[in-house]
Amino acid sequence: MTLHLDKKPLEQDLTVVDLKKLAYRMRRQIIDMAVSAGGGHIAPALSAVEILISLYFRVLRINPEDPQWPERDRFILSKGHGCCALYAVLAERGFLHRDALKTFCQDGHAMGGHPEYGKIPGVETSTGSLGHGLSIAIGISLAAKNDGNTCRSFVLLGDGECNEGSVWEAAMSASQFQLDNLVAIVDYNKLLATGFIKDVMALEPFAMKWKSFGWEVREVNGHDINEVSRTLNEVPFAEKRPSVVIAHTVKGKGVSYMENNPVWHYRLPNKEELLQAYKELNEGLQSLT
Amino acid sequence: MRNAFIKAVYEQAGKDNRVYMLNADIGVFVFDDFKRDFPKRYINLGVAEANMIGVAAGLVLSGKVPFVYTIAPFVTMRCLEQIRVDVCLQNLNVKIVGVGAGLAYGVLGPTHHAIEDIAIMRALPNITVISPGDPWEAYEATKASVRHEGPVYIRLAKSGEPSLVEHRHNAFQIGKGVTLREGKDATLIATGCMVKNALCVAQKLFCEGINLRVINMHTIKPIDHDIILESARDTGAIFTMEEHSVIGGLGSAVAEVLAEESTEKVQFLRIGFKDTFCEVVGSREYLLAKHGLDVPSVSKMVANSLRGSPVQ
């Protein structure tokens, strides 16, 4: 099917309560997408919801009516397996029609379990294999500097992704090239597919690693939309240096039995578990009204 | 070939401000002109090939035409997955240039040899694979790659390759093989620096009464089907010759065409490295002779094969 632009107006005036409600809706959409597709990564998408809402509703200079606008900020989901959250926020922001979400992982459709460039409006580059997005963003940022384009590149990395050596090749070059138009965000949910990252391949001292690679580092609660937005709107944190935000998050956030439990990296809920998830999300939503 | 490539890319950069030169820490002085005249478009990524490919992909997403350059095994295999996903899957306009094709870095040992790169690059969708036969062709291939929309891999030898005067009257065209010498008894299809050797083999065997056709197959992908099938029809015997493994390279590409499309009974032999690394170091000439790929060995192999004698 063709993916149409949603013609609704920009939602710049949403309050933080509106955005918190949106977070509950998006979590429900993420779960529904994966369940109806019979596959997909739920928990790694749930940890990134508030980060994506902050970016798409408070930070990125974008125009859903013109996804190829040359001056737009670029967002790259380097942890491509979190794509349900990206598709959901693109639909909420008007890049996609909400009905397009129903095509997720369906036979013959473009919206797969990892996002692909050229097939989905708002997806800036194909990702899925980890450790690629930061380098691509560096290329975009270098071109922008040379062209006098004021756009910025934002890249969301997984914490497990930071085990990849290519992330650190990229990190080294971003500071060498003084890319203060580049922002990395790490969804630090502390879990890999097979266990806790500290037990499998530890990242700590994580902030120190980025700092020693020449980045200016901030740490935030990745589920606090105000804190994430405020911090991202302060970039660059230092002139001529790339910025990184380490967002402390909870994998599977919003569904109690998924939270901090490694088995939910790519597992799907059964009927009973699904109802439990709906119930918890509904209760959360109700508590805001 | 390296200098011809650098001259071409310098000229292209002067005409087209989309052209960037990315390098992973090789060639100390060879890019001095480029750096002086286009400083913002010369990017040395250091010894980090995977990052270089990703950065190139990002530049293309911003409308640039980047060349990425380092030693052939490193620019193809070290960063293969970046080439596959960032470049080929997205069909991005990155020009990948490897120096040191085959055994050009013979004495540096097998880490620096490139005898599997054609096979590996050729398997990737969307990419064009070019293996120029001499400096002129390296120059033309570089120019043509800028005009071509999409990923290209250009496999260069290093320096000091003889010029093939035979093909100067032909315009270089991606995907079009070139007949350098007419012959009726068999066809020798060669690529890269082996084209010169193929002409020497033909000359040698001519004196022995065997009249070989010689084809320069500078583009391995897309392979020129017509010239292969025509040669099969005209000569009934095809030999391929490459400074590369017999697995997956020129020989395999030609075999695929013959097996699937030729209606003739064709005698066929691939000449190249037989599924092996080099076990000793040495000059290119020494190693080619050791692996039976020098002019006397190949001449003997072709003659024996045509006479129905054992090849080796």
CSV table of C-alpha atoms in Angstrom, one decimal, chain B residues 70-249:
chain,number,residue,atom,x,y,z
B,70,THR,CA,42.4,2.1,0.7
B,71,ILE,CA,44.1,-1.2,0.1
B,72,ALA,CA,41.8,-3.6,-1.7
B,73,PRO,CA,41.3,-6.3,1.0
B,74,PHE,CA,40.6,-3.7,3.7
B,75,VAL,CA,38.1,-1.6,1.7
B,76,THR,CA,36.1,-4.6,0.7
B,77,MET,CA,36.3,-7.2,3.4
B,78,ARG,CA,37.0,-5.4,6.7
B,79,CYS,CA,33.9,-3.3,6.1
B,80,LEU,CA,31.9,-5.7,4.1
B,81,GLU,CA,28.7,-5.5,6.1
B,82,GLN,CA,28.8,-1.7,5.9
B,83,ILE,CA,29.1,-2.0,2.1
B,84,ARG,CA,26.2,-4.5,2.1
B,85,VAL,CA,23.8,-2.6,4.3
B,86,ASP,CA,24.7,1.1,4.1
B,87,VAL,CA,25.7,1.2,0.4
B,88,CYS,CA,24.2,-1.7,-1.6
B,89,LEU,CA,20.9,-2.2,0.3
B,90,GLN,CA,20.2,1.5,0.1
B,91,ASN,CA,21.7,1.6,-3.5
B,92,LEU,CA,23.8,4.7,-2.6
B,93,ASN,CA,26.2,6.4,-4.9
B,94,VAL,CA,29.4,5.4,-3.1
B,95,LYS,CA,32.5,4.7,-5.2
B,96,ILE,CA,34.7,2.1,-3.5
B,97,VAL,CA,38.3,2.0,-4.8
B,98,GLY,CA,40.7,-0.7,-3.7
B,99,VAL,CA,44.4,-0.4,-4.5
B,100,GLY,CA,46.6,-3.5,-4.6
B,101,ALA,CA,44.5,-5.8,-6.7
B,102,GLY,CA,45.7,-9.4,-6.7
B,103,LEU,CA,49.3,-9.6,-5.8
B,104,ALA,CA,50.3,-5.9,-6.3
B,105,TYR,CA,51.4,-6.0,-2.6
B,106,GLY,CA,53.1,-9.4,-3.1
B,107,VAL,CA,55.9,-9.0,-0.6
B,108,LEU,CA,53.7,-7.6,2.1
B,109,GLY,CA,52.1,-11.0,2.4
B,110,PRO,CA,48.6,-12.6,2.2
B,111,THR,CA,47.0,-10.0,4.5
B,112,HIS,CA,47.6,-7.4,1.8
B,113,HIS,CA,46.7,-9.6,-1.2
B,114,ALA,CA,43.3,-9.3,-2.8
B,115,ILE,CA,42.3,-12.5,-4.5
B,116,GLU,CA,38.7,-12.9,-3.2
B,117,ASP,CA,37.5,-9.3,-3.5
B,118,ILE,CA,35.8,-9.7,-6.9
B,119,ALA,CA,33.8,-12.7,-5.7
B,120,ILE,CA,32.7,-11.0,-2.6
B,121,MET,CA,31.7,-7.7,-4.2
B,122,ARG,CA,30.1,-9.4,-7.1
B,123,ALA,CA,27.6,-11.2,-4.8
B,124,LEU,CA,26.2,-7.9,-3.5
B,125,PRO,CA,23.0,-6.6,-5.3
B,126,ASN,CA,23.2,-3.2,-7.0
B,127,ILE,CA,27.0,-2.9,-7.2
B,128,THR,CA,29.0,-2.5,-10.4
B,129,VAL,CA,32.5,-4.2,-10.3
B,130,ILE,CA,35.2,-2.8,-12.5
B,131,SER,CA,38.8,-4.2,-12.8
B,132,PRO,CA,40.7,-1.9,-15.2
B,133,GLY,CA,43.5,-3.3,-17.3
B,134,ASP,CA,45.9,-0.4,-17.3
B,135,PRO,CA,46.3,3.2,-16.1
B,136,TRP,CA,44.3,4.6,-19.0
B,137,GLU,CA,41.4,2.3,-18.2
B,138,ALA,CA,41.7,3.2,-14.5
B,139,TYR,CA,41.4,6.8,-15.4
B,140,GLU,CA,38.4,6.2,-17.7
B,141,ALA,CA,36.7,3.9,-15.2
B,142,THR,CA,37.0,6.6,-12.5
B,143,LYS,CA,35.3,9.2,-14.7
B,144,ALA,CA,32.6,6.7,-15.8
B,145,SER,CA,31.9,5.8,-12.1
B,146,VAL,CA,31.0,9.4,-11.4
B,147,ARG,CA,28.5,9.5,-14.3
B,148,HIS,CA,27.1,6.1,-13.1
B,149,GLU,CA,24.3,6.3,-10.6
B,150,GLY,CA,24.8,3.7,-7.8
B,151,PRO,CA,27.6,1.8,-6.0
B,152,VAL,CA,30.7,0.9,-7.9
B,153,TYR,CA,33.8,-1.1,-6.8
B,154,ILE,CA,37.0,-0.3,-8.8
B,155,ARG,CA,39.8,-2.7,-8.3
B,156,LEU,CA,43.2,-1.1,-9.0
B,157,ALA,CA,46.7,-2.5,-9.2
B,158,LYS,CA,49.2,-0.1,-7.8
B,159,SER,CA,51.9,1.4,-10.0
B,160,GLY,CA,54.1,0.8,-13.0
B,161,GLU,CA,51.5,-1.2,-15.0
B,162,PRO,CA,52.3,-1.2,-18.7
B,163,SER,CA,49.8,0.7,-20.9
B,164,LEU,CA,47.8,-1.4,-23.3
B,165,VAL,CA,48.1,0.5,-26.6
B,166,GLU,CA,45.7,-2.0,-28.2
B,167,HIS,CA,42.6,-0.6,-26.7
B,168,ARG,CA,43.1,3.1,-27.0
B,169,HIS,CA,40.7,3.5,-29.9
B,170,ASN,CA,37.8,2.1,-27.9
B,171,ALA,CA,35.7,4.4,-25.7
B,172,PHE,CA,35.4,3.0,-22.2
B,173,GLN,CA,31.9,1.8,-21.4
B,174,ILE,CA,30.9,0.1,-18.2
B,175,GLY,CA,29.7,-3.4,-18.9
B,176,LYS,CA,31.2,-3.7,-22.4
B,177,GLY,CA,34.1,-6.1,-22.9
B,178,VAL,CA,36.7,-5.1,-25.5
B,179,THR,CA,38.3,-7.5,-28.1
B,180,LEU,CA,41.9,-6.6,-28.2
B,181,ARG,CA,43.1,-9.3,-30.6
B,182,GLU,CA,41.1,-11.3,-33.1
B,183,GLY,CA,41.6,-15.1,-33.2
B,184,LYS,CA,39.7,-18.2,-34.2
B,185,ASP,CA,41.2,-21.1,-32.2
B,186,ALA,CA,40.1,-20.1,-28.7
B,187,THR,CA,39.3,-17.0,-26.7
B,188,LEU,CA,41.3,-15.8,-23.7
B,189,ILE,CA,39.1,-13.5,-21.5
B,190,ALA,CA,41.2,-11.6,-19.0
B,191,THR,CA,40.7,-8.8,-16.5
B,192,GLY,CA,43.0,-6.3,-14.6
B,193,CYS,CA,46.7,-6.7,-15.0
B,194,MET,CA,46.2,-10.2,-16.5
B,195,VAL,CA,45.0,-8.5,-19.7
B,196,LYS,CA,48.6,-7.7,-20.5
B,197,ASN,CA,49.7,-11.2,-19.7
B,198,ALA,CA,46.9,-12.6,-21.9
B,199,LEU,CA,48.2,-10.6,-24.9
B,200,CYS,CA,51.7,-12.0,-24.2
B,201,VAL,CA,50.2,-15.5,-24.1
B,202,ALA,CA,48.4,-14.9,-27.4
B,203,GLN,CA,51.6,-13.6,-29.0
B,204,LYS,CA,53.6,-16.6,-27.7
B,205,LEU,CA,51.1,-19.2,-28.9
B,206,PHE,CA,50.7,-17.4,-32.3
B,207,CYS,CA,54.3,-18.4,-32.9
B,208,GLU,CA,53.2,-22.0,-32.1
B,209,GLY,CA,50.4,-21.9,-34.6
B,210,ILE,CA,47.5,-21.2,-32.2
B,211,ASN,CA,45.5,-18.2,-32.9
B,212,LEU,CA,43.9,-16.8,-29.8
B,213,ARG,CA,41.2,-14.1,-29.5
B,214,VAL,CA,41.9,-11.8,-26.4
B,215,ILE,CA,39.1,-10.0,-24.6
B,216,ASN,CA,39.6,-7.4,-21.9
B,217,MET,CA,36.7,-7.8,-19.5
B,218,HIS,CA,37.2,-4.7,-17.5
B,219,THR,CA,33.7,-4.9,-16.0
B,220,ILE,CA,33.0,-8.1,-14.1
B,221,LYS,CA,29.5,-7.0,-13.1
B,222,PRO,CA,27.4,-6.5,-15.1
B,223,ILE,CA,29.3,-9.1,-17.2
B,224,ASP,CA,29.1,-8.6,-21.0
B,225,HIS,CA,27.0,-11.6,-22.1
B,226,ASP,CA,27.1,-10.9,-25.8
B,227,ILE,CA,30.9,-10.9,-26.1
B,228,ILE,CA,31.1,-14.2,-24.2
B,229,LEU,CA,28.5,-15.9,-26.3
B,230,GLU,CA,29.8,-14.6,-29.5
B,231,SER,CA,33.3,-15.8,-28.6
B,232,ALA,CA,32.0,-19.2,-27.7
B,233,ARG,CA,30.2,-19.5,-31.1
B,234,ASP,CA,33.2,-18.2,-33.0
B,235,THR,CA,36.1,-20.1,-31.3
B,236,GLY,CA,34.5,-23.0,-29.4
B,237,ALA,CA,36.9,-22.6,-26.5
B,238,ILE,CA,37.1,-20.1,-23.7
B,239,PHE,CA,39.8,-19.6,-21.1
B,240,THR,CA,39.5,-17.0,-18.4
B,241,MET,CA,42.6,-15.4,-16.7
B,242,GLU,CA,42.6,-13.4,-13.6
B,243,GLU,CA,44.7,-12.4,-10.7
B,244,HIS,CA,42.1,-13.7,-8.3
B,245,SER,CA,40.7,-17.0,-7.0
B,246,VAL,CA,39.0,-19.2,-9.6
B,247,ILE,CA,36.1,-19.2,-7.1
B,248,GLY,CA,33.6,-16.4,-7.7
B,249,GLY,CA,35.7,-14.1,-9.9
